[in-house]
Short mmCIF file of C-alpha atoms in Angstrom, two decimals:
data_model
loop_
_atom_site.label_atom_id
_atom_site.label_comp_id
_atom_site.label_asym_id
_atom_site.label_seq_id
_atom_site.Cartn_x
_atom_site.Cartn_y
_atom_site.Cartn_z
CA GLN A 1 -14.15 -2.13 -8.06
CA VAL A 2 -11.68 -0.88 -5.55
CA HIS A 3 -7.90 -0.77 -5.48
CA LEU A 4 -6.12 -1.35 -2.21
CA VAL A 5 -2.60 -0.23 -1.46
CA GLU A 6 -0.72 -1.31 1.65
CA SER A 7 2.09 0.61 3.23
CA GLY A 8 4.00 0.75 6.47
CA GLY A 9 5.90 -2.50 6.37
CA GLY A 10 9.54 -2.74 7.16
CA LEU A 11 12.15 -4.17 9.46
CA VAL A 12 11.61 -3.92 13.17
CA GLN A 13 13.18 -5.46 16.24
CA ALA A 14 11.21 -7.96 18.28
CA GLY A 15 9.09 -6.15 20.81
CA GLY A 16 8.73 -3.15 18.59
CA SER A 17 5.76 -1.75 16.73
CA LEU A 18 4.62 -0.99 13.23
CA ARG A 19 1.46 0.47 11.81
CA LEU A 20 0.28 -0.77 8.47
CA SER A 21 -2.06 1.24 6.31
CA CYS A 22 -4.43 0.08 3.62
CA ALA A 23 -5.67 2.88 1.42
CA ALA A 24 -8.66 2.28 -0.80
CA SER A 25 -9.21 4.05 -4.07
CA GLN A 26 -12.77 4.87 -3.12
CA ARG A 27 -15.18 4.70 -0.23
CA THR A 28 -16.74 1.30 0.29
CA LEU A 29 -19.10 -0.35 2.70
CA TYR A 30 -17.09 -3.54 2.67
CA VAL A 31 -15.68 -5.60 5.44
CA THR A 32 -11.92 -5.17 5.32
CA ALA A 33 -9.30 -7.49 6.70
CA TRP A 34 -5.61 -8.11 7.01
CA PHE A 35 -4.05 -11.41 6.06
CA ARG A 36 -0.47 -12.54 6.14
CA GLN A 37 1.50 -15.19 4.36
CA THR A 38 4.88 -16.82 4.76
CA PRO A 39 6.61 -19.28 2.44
CA GLY A 40 5.13 -22.74 2.64
CA LYS A 41 2.01 -21.62 4.45
CA GLU A 42 -1.45 -20.64 3.36
CA ARG A 43 -2.61 -17.09 3.66
CA GLN A 44 -3.70 -16.55 7.24
CA PHE A 45 -6.36 -14.26 8.60
CA VAL A 46 -4.99 -11.67 10.99
CA ALA A 47 -7.74 -9.15 11.72
CA GLY A 48 -10.90 -7.80 10.18
CA ILE A 49 -13.27 -4.90 10.62
CA THR A 50 -16.77 -4.09 9.44
CA TRP A 51 -17.40 -1.12 7.22
CA SER A 52 -18.64 0.94 10.16
CA GLY A 53 -15.76 -0.07 12.38
CA GLY A 54 -18.22 -1.33 14.96
CA THR A 55 -17.08 -4.92 14.91
CA THR A 56 -13.57 -6.31 14.83
CA ARG A 57 -12.19 -9.81 14.79
CA TYR A 58 -8.71 -11.13 15.43
CA ASP A 59 -6.81 -14.31 15.05
CA ASP A 60 -5.79 -15.74 18.38
CA SER A 61 -2.15 -15.34 17.51
CA VAL A 62 -2.42 -11.54 17.51
CA LYS A 63 -5.10 -10.83 20.09
CA GLY A 64 -3.96 -8.27 22.59
CA ARG A 65 -1.09 -7.16 20.38
CA PHE A 66 -2.65 -5.99 17.12
CA THR A 67 -5.45 -3.50 16.64
CA ILE A 68 -7.38 -2.94 13.45
CA SER A 69 -9.14 0.34 12.89
CA ARG A 70 -10.80 2.30 10.14
CA ASP A 71 -10.75 5.92 9.12
CA SER A 72 -13.74 6.10 6.84
CA ALA A 73 -13.14 9.70 5.90
CA GLU A 74 -9.77 8.74 4.46
CA ASN A 75 -10.84 5.35 3.06
CA THR A 76 -8.08 3.79 5.07
CA VAL A 77 -7.79 0.77 7.34
CA TYR A 78 -4.93 0.45 9.77
CA LEU A 79 -3.27 -2.40 11.55
CA GLN A 80 -1.39 -1.31 14.62
CA MET A 81 1.07 -4.04 15.52
CA ASN A 82 2.66 -3.97 18.94
CA SER A 83 4.91 -6.38 20.77
CA LEU A 84 6.03 -7.84 17.50
CA LYS A 85 7.53 -11.30 17.43
CA ALA A 86 9.75 -13.01 14.93
CA GLU A 87 6.86 -15.25 13.97
CA ASP A 88 4.93 -12.18 12.83
CA THR A 89 7.32 -11.91 9.91
CA ALA A 90 5.29 -12.22 6.74
CA VAL A 91 3.91 -10.42 3.77
CA TYR A 92 0.81 -8.61 4.96
CA TYR A 93 -2.12 -8.07 2.65
CA CYS A 94 -5.25 -6.05 3.05
CA ALA A 95 -8.43 -7.35 1.51
CA ALA A 96 -12.04 -6.32 1.09
CA ASP A 97 -15.14 -8.50 1.05
CA SER A 98 -17.77 -6.97 -1.19
CA SER A 99 -20.39 -9.45 -0.03
CA SER A 100 -20.38 -8.39 3.59
CA ARG A 101 -20.92 -5.27 5.64
CA MET A 102 -21.40 -6.84 9.03
CA LEU A 103 -19.74 -10.24 9.13
CA VAL A 104 -15.98 -10.54 9.29
CA ARG A 105 -14.94 -13.80 7.71
CA THR A 106 -11.58 -15.46 8.04
CA THR A 107 -11.28 -17.34 4.77
CA ALA A 108 -9.06 -15.65 2.24
CA GLY A 109 -10.96 -17.01 -0.74
CA ILE A 110 -14.07 -15.08 0.22
CA TYR A 111 -12.42 -11.70 -0.21
CA ASP A 112 -12.74 -9.99 -3.55
CA TYR A 113 -10.16 -7.23 -3.53
CA TRP A 114 -6.54 -7.46 -2.51
CA GLY A 115 -3.59 -5.19 -2.17
CA GLN A 116 -0.14 -6.10 -3.37
CA GLY A 117 1.20 -6.77 0.08
CA THR A 118 3.79 -5.19 2.30
CA GLN A 119 6.69 -7.03 3.89
CA VAL A 120 7.02 -7.06 7.65
CA THR A 121 10.23 -8.48 9.03
CA VAL A 122 10.76 -8.83 12.75
CA SER A 123 14.28 -9.51 13.90
CA SER A 124 15.17 -11.10 17.20
#
């Protein structure tokens, strides 16, 4: 059982950057991912990373702009968001998949552990 806490959200102008952090209560070997959700839409996969950090996966909407990374020593996963757009506005959640070390999956229902979310608002 692991607790995840997101931080780093806020208000930023379009074209700007934010870095989200997801701190875990303990070290895990789990695949970790970021999802986002806006009103009226299902929770959407954004980016994921294997426990080792050796494999990453991104939704097409953020490729080239967002970077997911892991600091295993600090039990923290980051999402560096650059060139932010208004459509990136959402609540961002980090999640961990206890069933996988090597395969990053994009379906929210597969993930076992979730943070409370952090709001990202991009103004234009």
